[in-house]
């Protein structure tokens, strides 16, 4: 399989369960190594990076959005968004609040996840994925737990992020994601089809 | 594309020249999980 994430482009990767979507996403996110071939980040192969270096690169360059949001239930929205920066020296509270405002949650900064709707939780997760200004956003079934209207709002948000120069890859079963994507590829038995 | 622009997160990013490498690329990758390809001794043949 060969695949390039382009800046400013949303690519939907569609395919049935077991087709390899999660494996592909894990390799793009530097969470798993290929058996053969190479993964390049900004033109450099990542195979020789240590685990610690990969963690650093992932934190600095890659944002993740998950179907079930992965928010910490005891933390407020703004605390969830700034969580990836907890080991950094700077205080990212203002940036977290700004990102939440940009995704329409400026009046929900102190709300915990159980006080938010599904769409609001996903927008918190999207804001969190942007806290470190990633080059790439990887989304695993980003609309999987959302109704159509809420899914469309989230996809609008993802397109806005791509317009800012971020390369977005969304693996999904949801045809709606394909409608919003710049490019759709299908993954069947580990093989990509344009 | 060239020059600066307002990113989605509100920060100004310098837009990369067109000949810059893409942020991520998979080049001829395969993934074989250990044992996944081997049929179970109890599998039908």
XYZ file of C-alpha atoms in Angstrom:
239
model
C 0.000 0.000 0.000
C 1.208 3.484 -0.843
C -0.617 6.544 0.387
C 0.215 10.215 0.768
C -1.366 12.660 3.180
C -1.517 16.026 1.471
C -1.685 19.341 3.295
C -5.073 21.000 3.139
C -6.833 17.858 1.951
C -9.423 15.661 3.644
C -9.161 12.019 2.595
C -11.859 9.538 3.545
C -10.665 5.941 3.783
C -13.648 3.648 3.495
C -13.902 -0.081 3.722
C -15.577 -2.932 5.529
C -14.581 -4.152 8.952
C -11.376 -6.127 8.797
C -10.169 -4.429 5.615
C -7.170 -2.897 7.368
C -8.420 0.624 8.115
C -7.289 0.579 11.727
C -3.924 -0.894 10.775
C -3.468 1.857 8.214
C -4.406 4.521 10.747
C -2.026 3.052 13.314
C 0.834 3.138 10.820
C 0.027 6.728 9.832
C -0.051 7.631 13.521
C 3.319 5.965 14.141
C 1.634 3.572 16.542
C 2.509 0.475 14.527
C 5.331 -0.464 12.164
C 4.837 -1.926 8.716
C 6.274 -5.364 7.997
C 7.716 -4.048 4.744
C 7.867 -0.604 3.150
C 8.403 2.697 4.912
C 6.545 5.469 6.695
C 7.857 8.956 6.037
C 7.111 11.998 8.124
C 7.940 15.257 6.352
C 10.071 13.260 3.940
C 12.072 11.454 6.601
C 11.673 7.739 7.318
C 10.501 7.119 10.855
C 11.829 3.554 11.099
C 14.997 4.595 12.879
C 13.319 6.736 15.528
C 13.333 5.470 19.087
C 10.069 4.984 20.926
C 10.637 8.235 22.807
C 11.379 10.126 19.598
C 8.229 8.742 18.011
C 6.192 9.861 20.975
C 7.634 13.355 20.664
C 7.033 13.493 16.923
C 3.502 12.168 17.332
C 2.707 14.737 19.990
C 4.122 17.586 17.923
C 2.899 16.622 14.466
C -0.168 14.401 14.667
C -3.618 14.974 16.131
C -6.104 12.191 16.798
C -9.904 12.161 16.912
C -11.755 9.018 17.961
C -15.299 7.739 17.530
C -15.898 7.623 21.266
C -14.127 10.930 21.931
C -11.684 9.629 24.625
C -12.412 12.536 26.955
C -11.563 12.349 30.650
C -14.958 12.442 32.409
C -13.758 14.270 35.514
C -12.086 17.100 33.599
C -13.760 20.168 32.141
C -13.758 20.850 28.414
C -10.853 23.258 28.674
C -8.892 20.848 30.883
C -9.456 18.034 28.380
C -8.262 20.202 25.509
C -5.053 21.251 27.238
C -4.334 17.724 28.541
C -1.788 16.809 25.821
C 0.346 19.756 26.971
C 0.489 18.789 30.641
C 4.191 17.984 30.562
C 5.126 21.173 28.751
C 6.309 24.258 30.571
C 3.908 26.764 29.033
C 0.306 27.207 30.189
C -2.021 26.337 27.326
C -5.268 27.271 29.076
C -5.834 30.363 26.940
C -5.121 28.463 23.736
C -7.454 25.651 24.811
C -10.204 28.185 25.516
C -9.578 29.843 22.165
C -9.811 26.528 20.306
C -13.053 25.655 22.084
C -14.451 29.055 21.157
C -13.503 28.453 17.525
C -15.437 25.185 17.460
C -18.466 26.906 18.962
C -18.050 25.914 22.588
C -16.942 29.184 24.098
C -19.821 28.968 26.566
C -18.988 25.382 27.591
C -15.404 25.764 28.801
C -16.080 24.550 32.343
C -18.549 21.823 31.421
C -17.571 18.210 31.976
C -18.247 15.623 29.250
C -21.437 14.350 30.881
C -22.840 17.885 30.542
C -22.197 17.934 26.785
C -24.016 16.398 23.814
C -22.308 13.904 21.513
C -21.555 16.570 18.937
C -20.172 18.896 21.597
C -17.938 16.116 22.937
C -16.579 15.483 19.452
C -15.869 19.184 19.019
C -13.993 19.149 22.333
C -11.992 16.201 20.987
C -11.281 18.101 17.773
C -10.127 21.136 19.748
C -7.871 18.854 21.807
C -6.378 17.388 18.624
C -5.349 20.891 17.539
C -3.707 22.011 20.774
C -0.214 21.242 19.455
C -0.829 22.669 15.958
C -0.472 19.321 14.155
C 0.455 18.850 10.497
C -1.839 15.844 10.272
C -5.195 15.008 11.812
C -6.166 11.326 11.944
C -9.820 10.629 12.632
C -11.219 7.188 13.433
C -14.954 7.101 12.643
C -15.347 10.789 13.588
C -19.105 10.732 12.983
C -19.701 7.222 14.270
C -21.674 8.234 17.344
C -23.406 11.283 15.888
C -26.702 11.886 14.124
C -26.560 13.217 10.576
C -26.963 16.922 11.389
C -24.350 16.779 14.125
C -22.069 14.738 11.892
C -22.338 17.382 9.183
C -21.387 20.099 11.684
C -18.357 18.101 12.779
C -17.338 17.494 9.153
C -17.660 21.216 8.446
C -15.269 21.766 11.336
C -12.835 19.181 9.966
C -12.913 20.840 6.535
C -12.141 24.193 8.146
C -9.138 22.612 9.836
C -7.918 21.240 6.499
C -8.362 24.675 4.932
C -5.794 25.854 7.476
C -3.187 23.567 5.907
C -3.645 20.403 7.954
C -3.757 17.048 6.164
C -6.764 15.065 7.378
C -7.346 11.318 7.074
C -10.669 9.939 8.260
C -11.270 6.189 8.305
C -14.958 5.472 8.313
C -17.957 3.403 7.350
C -20.016 6.594 7.026
C -20.841 7.637 3.448
C -21.405 11.165 4.764
C -17.685 11.524 5.462
C -16.998 10.654 1.840
C -19.412 13.374 0.722
C -17.432 15.975 2.650
C -13.958 14.683 1.742
C -11.765 16.028 -1.033
C -10.730 12.476 -1.881
C -12.183 9.091 -1.093
C -10.249 5.847 -1.275
C -11.537 2.388 -0.567
C -9.566 -0.184 1.352
C -10.370 -3.791 0.526
C -8.333 -6.616 2.029
C -5.435 -4.271 2.686
C -5.367 -2.837 -0.841
C -6.268 0.793 -1.579
C -8.507 1.643 -4.513
C -9.039 5.244 -5.698
C 0.615 28.143 -2.788
C 2.953 30.465 -0.968
C 2.990 33.015 1.795
C 1.331 33.109 5.190
C -2.277 32.403 5.915
C -4.616 32.217 8.859
C -4.822 28.631 10.017
C -7.900 26.977 11.460
C -6.437 27.318 14.901
C -5.960 31.035 14.430
C -2.196 31.009 14.160
C -0.310 32.203 11.142
C 1.522 29.373 9.487
C 3.992 29.811 6.695
C 2.541 27.855 3.803
C 4.988 25.257 2.592
C 6.320 25.497 -0.919
C 4.805 22.997 -3.330
C 8.004 20.943 -3.467
C 8.013 20.365 0.297
C 7.547 16.760 1.295
C 4.043 15.745 2.334
C 3.446 15.549 6.065
C 2.991 11.782 5.986
C 3.516 9.080 3.418
C 3.190 5.307 3.370
C 5.495 3.882 0.721
C 4.835 0.314 -0.316
C 3.857 -0.797 3.158
C 2.508 -4.187 4.067
C 1.529 -5.463 7.461
C 1.644 -9.106 8.417
C 0.629 -9.969 11.933
C 2.496 -12.914 13.331
C 0.469 -16.040 12.851
C -2.343 -14.205 11.077
C -1.591 -15.697 7.695
C -1.035 -19.177 8.940
C -4.184 -21.280 8.823
C -5.241 -22.920 12.010
C -4.614 -26.654 12.087
C -8.353 -26.946 12.577
C -9.265 -24.723 9.642
C -11.032 -26.307 6.725
C -8.817 -26.570 3.707
